[in-house]
XYZ file of C-alpha atoms in Angstrom:
486
model
C 10.395 32.041 26.652
C 6.983 33.727 26.809
C 3.750 31.740 26.575
C 2.927 33.423 23.247
C 6.260 32.318 21.781
C 5.802 28.797 23.140
C 2.328 28.648 21.615
C 3.685 29.879 18.289
C 6.383 27.209 18.251
C 3.876 24.544 19.233
C 1.520 25.614 16.448
C 4.357 25.629 13.947
C 5.407 22.119 15.012
C 1.889 20.742 14.714
C 1.422 22.546 11.393
C 4.421 20.673 9.997
C 2.963 17.416 11.288
C -0.443 18.195 9.775
C 1.171 19.040 6.437
C 3.086 15.743 6.332
C -0.124 13.945 7.256
C -1.874 15.770 4.411
C 0.766 14.518 1.950
C 0.237 10.974 3.195
C -3.540 11.349 2.929
C -3.272 12.585 -0.656
C -1.393 9.405 -1.604
C -3.924 7.220 0.188
C -6.905 9.017 -1.363
C -5.325 8.681 -4.799
C -4.822 4.941 -4.272
C -8.410 4.404 -3.104
C -9.752 6.428 -6.023
C -7.625 4.426 -8.465
C -8.792 1.115 -7.006
C -12.431 2.201 -7.131
C -12.020 3.208 -10.770
C -10.269 -0.078 -11.504
C -13.256 -1.959 -10.107
C -15.421 -0.259 -12.736
C -12.804 -0.784 -15.456
C -12.676 -4.528 -14.828
C -16.454 -4.804 -14.679
C -16.788 -3.015 -18.042
C -14.087 -5.186 -19.629
C -15.652 -8.439 -18.441
C -19.046 -7.216 -19.606
C -17.667 -6.680 -23.120
C -16.386 -10.260 -23.287
C -19.637 -11.623 -21.868
C -21.633 -9.649 -24.435
C -19.425 -11.033 -27.211
C -20.013 -14.614 -26.074
C -23.768 -14.053 -25.894
C -23.855 -12.419 -29.331
C -21.842 -15.233 -30.910
C -24.112 -17.828 -29.332
C -27.383 -16.166 -30.334
C -26.602 -14.370 -33.591
C -23.986 -16.589 -35.188
C -24.008 -20.162 -33.871
C -27.744 -20.538 -33.254
C -28.585 -19.093 -36.671
C -25.747 -21.057 -38.375
C -24.606 -17.828 -39.948
C -21.990 -18.362 -42.632
C -22.445 -22.118 -42.622
C -19.726 -24.625 -41.885
C -17.052 -22.848 -43.934
C -17.891 -19.255 -43.128
C -19.132 -19.251 -39.525
C -15.682 -18.687 -38.038
C -15.460 -15.389 -39.961
C -18.474 -13.960 -38.154
C -17.220 -15.376 -34.856
C -13.942 -13.559 -35.466
C -15.721 -10.243 -36.083
C -17.742 -10.381 -32.868
C -14.828 -11.696 -30.833
C -12.532 -8.944 -32.134
C -15.001 -6.276 -30.977
C -15.369 -7.848 -27.531
C -11.664 -8.512 -26.979
C -10.462 -5.238 -28.494
C -12.824 -3.146 -26.391
C -12.204 -5.186 -23.224
C -8.432 -4.753 -23.412
C -8.892 -0.998 -23.597
C -11.569 -0.846 -20.916
C -9.548 -2.772 -18.336
C -6.963 0.024 -18.550
C -9.599 2.739 -18.240
C -9.740 3.648 -21.936
C -12.932 4.081 -23.970
C -14.096 1.238 -26.225
C -13.359 1.855 -29.918
C -14.654 -1.161 -31.857
C -18.129 -1.463 -33.361
C -19.549 -4.401 -35.331
C -21.092 -3.137 -38.573
C -22.944 -6.386 -39.285
C -24.482 -5.470 -42.657
C -22.643 -7.857 -45.020
C -21.125 -4.802 -46.756
C -17.536 -3.861 -47.539
C -16.851 -2.985 -43.892
C -16.961 -5.480 -41.027
C -15.773 -3.309 -38.117
C -15.318 0.360 -37.301
C -12.577 1.606 -34.986
C -12.547 5.359 -34.298
C -13.663 6.135 -37.829
C -11.339 3.586 -39.477
C -13.119 1.014 -41.629
C -11.863 -2.550 -41.144
C -12.450 -5.565 -43.342
C -11.562 -8.890 -41.724
C -10.228 -11.798 -43.724
C -9.918 -15.025 -41.754
C -9.058 -17.416 -44.603
C -6.697 -20.382 -44.621
C -7.557 -21.881 -48.009
C -4.763 -22.098 -50.571
C -2.032 -21.295 -48.015
C -2.220 -17.625 -49.001
C -2.932 -16.391 -45.441
C -6.051 -14.551 -46.613
C -4.222 -12.536 -49.291
C -6.387 -14.010 -52.063
C -9.557 -12.936 -50.251
C -8.068 -9.480 -49.774
C -7.311 -9.236 -53.475
C -10.904 -10.182 -54.326
C -12.278 -7.577 -51.916
C -9.927 -4.911 -53.236
C -10.990 -5.655 -56.818
C -14.632 -5.233 -55.803
C -13.969 -2.110 -53.717
C -10.856 -0.494 -55.277
C -11.112 2.693 -53.192
C -11.316 0.877 -49.846
C -7.650 1.446 -48.904
C -7.538 4.913 -50.484
C -10.365 5.950 -48.183
C -8.354 4.871 -45.141
C -9.599 1.313 -44.780
C -7.574 -1.495 -43.201
C -7.501 -5.232 -43.823
C -7.320 -7.278 -40.635
C -6.088 -10.868 -40.663
C -5.388 -13.445 -37.910
C -2.454 -12.536 -35.709
C -0.494 -15.678 -36.597
C -1.047 -15.101 -40.351
C 0.117 -11.492 -40.031
C 3.323 -12.551 -38.311
C 4.137 -15.016 -41.106
C 3.389 -12.441 -43.836
C 5.610 -9.843 -42.151
C 8.454 -12.318 -41.889
C 8.166 -13.521 -45.495
C 7.726 -10.011 -46.888
C 10.947 -8.805 -45.242
C 12.994 -11.905 -46.152
C 15.475 -11.583 -49.096
C 15.350 -14.178 -51.856
C 18.751 -15.679 -50.991
C 17.757 -16.154 -47.358
C 14.395 -17.625 -48.362
C 16.126 -20.117 -50.643
C 18.379 -21.286 -47.807
C 15.994 -21.249 -44.840
C 12.566 -22.173 -46.188
C 11.613 -25.738 -46.983
C 9.982 -26.794 -50.172
C 7.518 -28.942 -48.257
C 6.803 -29.847 -44.631
C 5.904 -27.838 -41.539
C 6.256 -24.089 -41.407
C 6.277 -21.526 -44.209
C 7.610 -22.877 -47.488
C 9.490 -21.279 -50.348
C 6.213 -21.336 -52.246
C 4.585 -19.275 -49.460
C 7.396 -16.759 -49.764
C 6.869 -16.551 -53.519
C 3.120 -15.964 -53.170
C 3.616 -13.225 -50.556
C 6.268 -11.462 -52.643
C 4.124 -11.656 -55.785
C 1.101 -10.206 -53.978
C 2.890 -7.078 -52.776
C 5.005 -6.606 -55.930
C 1.821 -5.713 -57.789
C 1.764 -2.408 -55.939
C -1.998 -2.256 -55.448
C -1.637 -2.839 -51.710
C 1.181 -2.214 -49.263
C 1.945 -4.317 -46.220
C 1.130 -1.275 -44.089
C -2.534 -1.663 -45.092
C -2.656 -4.945 -43.183
C -2.984 -5.267 -39.432
C -3.166 -8.206 -37.047
C -6.280 -9.226 -35.209
C -6.100 -9.721 -31.447
C -6.840 -13.393 -32.146
C -5.289 -16.270 -34.061
C -7.060 -18.207 -36.796
C -7.491 -21.310 -34.638
C -8.950 -19.338 -31.725
C -12.180 -18.328 -33.499
C -13.261 -21.709 -34.802
C -16.642 -23.126 -33.856
C -15.288 -25.459 -31.189
C -12.658 -23.087 -29.825
C -14.167 -19.620 -29.317
C -15.602 -20.448 -25.887
C -12.216 -21.419 -24.483
C -10.630 -18.447 -26.260
C -12.913 -15.909 -24.624
C -12.679 -17.686 -21.269
C -8.892 -17.413 -21.507
C -9.308 -13.736 -22.385
C -11.318 -13.278 -19.194
C -8.446 -14.747 -17.174
C -6.003 -12.481 -19.002
C -8.127 -9.431 -18.189
C -8.141 -10.344 -14.514
C -4.376 -10.749 -14.595
C -3.997 -7.344 -16.260
C -6.342 -5.850 -13.688
C -4.267 -7.249 -10.820
C -1.089 -5.921 -12.409
C -2.623 -2.449 -12.663
C -3.687 -2.618 -9.019
C -0.189 -3.661 -8.006
C 1.254 -0.746 -9.966
C -1.158 1.642 -8.237
C -0.173 0.274 -4.824
C 3.525 0.625 -5.585
C 2.955 4.183 -6.785
C 1.149 5.004 -3.523
C 4.045 3.971 -1.300
C 6.128 6.595 0.486
C 9.155 7.635 -1.530
C 12.577 9.069 -0.841
C 11.687 12.082 -2.956
C 8.572 12.867 -0.934
C 10.439 12.244 2.329
C 13.151 14.670 1.214
C 10.485 17.195 0.299
C 8.918 16.903 3.756
C 12.337 17.189 5.428
C 13.372 20.304 3.509
C 9.993 21.979 3.955
C 9.992 21.309 7.702
C 13.572 22.596 7.963
C 12.631 25.773 6.087
C 9.516 26.386 8.194
C 11.132 25.720 11.555
C 14.353 27.511 10.613
C 12.391 30.554 9.431
C 10.301 30.554 12.590
C 13.383 30.335 14.808
C 15.031 33.159 12.847
C 11.989 35.395 13.196
C 11.669 34.690 16.927
C 15.346 35.476 17.465
C 14.941 38.847 15.743
C 11.773 39.590 17.730
C 13.533 38.718 20.990
C 16.329 41.206 20.300
C 13.858 43.869 19.210
C 11.956 43.414 22.468
C 15.228 43.862 24.309
C 15.241 47.408 22.939
C 17.547 47.113 19.934
C 16.680 48.535 16.527
C 17.538 46.489 13.441
C 20.074 49.108 12.377
C 21.834 48.691 15.717
C 22.317 44.951 15.451
C 25.977 44.004 15.747
C 27.832 41.169 14.101
C 27.435 39.178 17.308
C 23.663 39.753 17.225
C 23.395 38.511 13.669
C 25.618 35.550 14.526
C 23.286 34.657 17.391
C 20.261 35.020 15.113
C 21.872 32.870 12.414
C 22.723 30.250 15.029
C 19.113 30.136 16.228
C 17.912 29.838 12.640
C 20.402 27.061 11.875
C 19.410 25.149 14.986
C 15.746 25.571 14.103
C 16.379 24.335 10.568
C 18.223 21.283 11.889
C 15.437 20.497 14.329
C 12.860 21.040 11.598
C 14.670 18.669 9.262
C 14.821 16.015 11.969
C 11.160 16.626 12.741
C 10.041 16.397 9.108
C 12.010 13.220 8.428
C 10.940 11.606 11.714
C 7.267 12.427 11.205
C 7.353 11.143 7.634
C 9.033 7.904 8.736
C 6.817 7.345 11.797
C 3.555 8.052 9.987
C 4.401 5.830 7.022
C 6.286 2.935 8.582
C 4.958 2.619 12.146
C 1.293 3.676 11.850
C 1.837 6.622 14.220
C -0.550 9.606 13.906
C 1.208 12.750 12.692
C 0.334 14.783 15.795
C 1.755 12.069 18.050
C 4.860 11.741 15.871
C 5.519 15.478 16.151
C 5.053 15.342 19.904
C 7.487 12.443 20.185
C 10.129 14.509 18.389
C 9.363 17.583 20.507
C 9.566 15.547 23.706
C 12.874 14.037 22.567
C 14.307 17.526 21.953
C 12.992 18.743 25.324
C 14.400 15.815 27.300
C 17.727 16.164 25.481
C 17.862 19.826 26.514
C 17.190 18.906 30.137
C 19.880 16.228 29.930
C 22.396 18.843 28.769
C 21.463 21.071 31.709
C 21.963 18.126 34.053
C 25.428 17.441 32.599
C 26.390 21.090 32.963
C 25.241 21.068 36.608
C 22.494 23.658 36.046
C 19.832 21.343 37.516
C 19.882 18.334 39.822
C 18.488 14.871 39.131
C 15.092 15.593 40.697
C 14.659 18.741 38.614
C 15.692 16.800 35.510
C 12.989 14.193 36.126
C 10.320 16.774 36.941
C 11.176 18.976 33.955
C 11.220 15.971 31.619
C 7.807 14.892 32.897
C 6.476 18.393 32.295
C 7.869 18.450 28.738
C 6.237 15.116 27.952
C 2.941 16.231 29.475
C 2.860 19.428 27.430
C 3.675 17.592 24.206
C 0.957 15.051 24.977
C -1.566 17.870 25.476
C -0.436 19.384 22.163
C -0.800 16.047 20.327
C -4.252 15.351 21.737
C -5.454 18.885 21.021
C -4.197 18.791 17.433
C -5.723 15.384 16.861
C -9.125 16.487 18.157
C -8.944 19.791 16.276
C -8.167 18.055 12.973
C -11.072 15.669 13.524
C -13.525 18.468 14.328
C -12.237 20.845 11.627
C -11.303 18.593 8.673
C -9.314 21.288 6.883
C -5.665 20.339 6.265
C -3.253 22.033 8.731
C -5.870 24.582 9.897
C -7.765 22.091 12.071
C -4.562 20.903 13.768
C -3.367 24.460 14.461
C -6.713 25.588 15.883
C -7.012 22.457 18.011
C -3.465 22.872 19.311
C -4.063 26.541 20.149
C -7.274 25.876 22.067
C -5.861 22.849 23.881
C -2.600 24.487 24.940
C -4.319 27.687 26.068
C -6.805 25.687 28.147
C -3.992 23.611 29.639
C -1.990 26.732 30.536
C -5.073 28.369 32.032
C -5.905 25.364 34.162
C -2.332 24.756 35.300
C -1.778 28.427 36.195
C -5.091 28.740 38.039
C -4.039 26.396 40.845
C -3.507 28.225 44.093
C -0.593 27.591 46.452
C -2.913 25.690 48.761
C -4.125 23.419 45.912
C -0.599 22.895 44.699
C 0.452 22.032 48.256
C -2.382 19.516 48.530
C -1.314 17.898 45.279
C 2.293 17.772 46.430
C 1.278 16.240 49.780
C -0.902 13.697 47.979
C 2.019 12.722 45.762
C 4.210 12.320 48.844
C 1.665 10.078 50.493
C 1.400 8.033 47.308
C 5.155 7.540 47.248
C 5.137 6.344 50.909
C 2.206 4.031 50.171
C 4.012 2.665 47.124
C 7.061 1.886 49.246
C 4.953 0.134 51.900
C 3.077 -1.916 49.317
C 6.333 -2.836 47.620
C 7.767 -4.082 50.938
C 4.635 -6.104 51.734
C 4.600 -7.518 48.219
C 8.203 -8.631 48.517
C 7.508 -10.266 51.913
C 4.582 -12.209 50.442
C 6.741 -13.304 47.527
C 9.401 -14.568 49.938
C 6.798 -16.509 51.925
C 5.374 -17.987 48.751
C 8.851 -19.029 47.597
C 9.499 -20.757 50.937
C 6.138 -22.552 50.861
C 6.650 -23.683 47.299
C 10.114 -24.940 48.151
C 8.738 -27.056 51.036
C 5.869 -28.330 48.914
C 8.130 -29.332 46.067
C 10.363 -31.178 48.543
C 7.371 -33.153 49.808
C 6.320 -33.997 46.236
C 9.819 -35.156 45.419
C 9.862 -37.515 48.380
C 6.318 -38.769 47.710
C 7.207 -39.799 44.162
C 10.721 -41.029 44.890
C 11.816 -44.218 43.066
C 12.910 -45.524 46.508
C 9.808 -47.346 47.838
C 10.501 -46.671 51.521
C 11.135 -42.989 50.879
C 8.009 -42.818 48.707
C 5.838 -44.401 51.463
C 7.027 -41.928 54.067
C 6.712 -39.103 51.522
C 3.135 -40.111 50.704
C 2.218 -39.947 54.394
C 3.851 -36.530 54.654
C 2.067 -35.306 51.513
C -1.326 -36.495 52.766
C -0.866 -34.696 56.083
C 0.367 -31.577 54.208
C -2.800 -31.575 52.099
C -5.047 -31.736 55.169
C -5.981 -35.419 55.384
C -6.996 -36.390 58.928
C -4.182 -38.152 60.776
C -6.343 -41.165 61.731
C -7.184 -41.729 58.024
C -3.572 -41.794 56.864
C -2.162 -45.302 56.355
C 1.049 -44.717 58.283
C 1.343 -48.118 60.014
C 1.144 -51.814 59.139
C -1.994 -52.227 61.269
C -3.855 -49.439 59.396
C -2.823 -50.873 56.056
C -4.013 -54.413 56.937
C -7.244 -53.128 58.411
C -7.942 -50.967 55.284
C -7.470 -53.784 52.777
C -8.708 -56.821 54.776
C -11.569 -55.629 57.000
């Protein structure tokens, strides 16, 4: 295979690796961008709740707006704006609610829709009486697209009672006691039977009646803050899951790599036969079979390469250029192994050829990595880097003269001899150390023997072994008496 063809294949291999790396980088960039945006979304949402708390404190509670009986209505209006906007903002949507605050027929505006809030519990009518009074005063409010908003818990009861048949109400609802009564059902049915207002003109607030009372709104909005943080974390988790490598993307990388490498192999096979002097019109069935075989083999190798690179880069933190080189080296060593089995090369040639394959793939990986870093253009930087690196490597390796090559070979031979000598000396030292340790451990065993006589003799032996002067060792009765009594 000519150097130009080898370079072309190497570039094609690194191009596939760079493309897979580009796919991975797109997912990572998308995740980082989403998380950055989510930081801003959460900050905006929390700011809306904080602003609502401050406005309630300063403009409603401090001024005693609405008095004891009506203050919770103004609290509900401000809280609805803060909570409604915050729940949209945490998901990246624009805020829609505005507080009108003019004591007119409209309390809130939401994307052009006028909203009148009715947070009333008097008379067990769930605010329907207050709605009727407002509608009598402003009869065109609903016709002009307005909505009446009531506490979420009141809305749920009204929906249930409105949809309940009379027979079921008579059986299920109590006359008195906890929960909706038959009287509540009657009042709800009577309100909507008049026809002046349909149930579709009502909507639930984000909040319950009890949550906007004077002593409860602080805890309500604090709980909303916790809920926003939980929603934010859920959105971040969803973004992370969406950024993970997928079977679909892995299949896409595999098929693309197979198509690229198969097409390259097919083109090179045709070029090789053309260079042999054959015209396309002269190609025989055998020629086309050979070409198809080369293309099929290339496609198979490309598929393995694409899948391997995708797996290695996503699940083992391996750079794409290195992953491609690992696959290339594996193919090269496998080819040399086949030659060895067929008897075309001996064991020494197998080792040398395998080393050369690994070296060339390492040069290709390093060159592509450097090229992509210097030229941060997807695929292009890797291809240019690989081209420059491989050409330089070929130029340097081919420029060695016979004399230089001989010197290198002689140096390698000397290194092998030196390695053998050092290995022999190392083993001899290990043997000596083992013998010394064995003797030393024997002395220790005797010195600390449970048999007193053996221990005394062992202690003397240990002291002499450790270099204590012989005349200082208590190895006789006279020395022992003299040491303790003199």
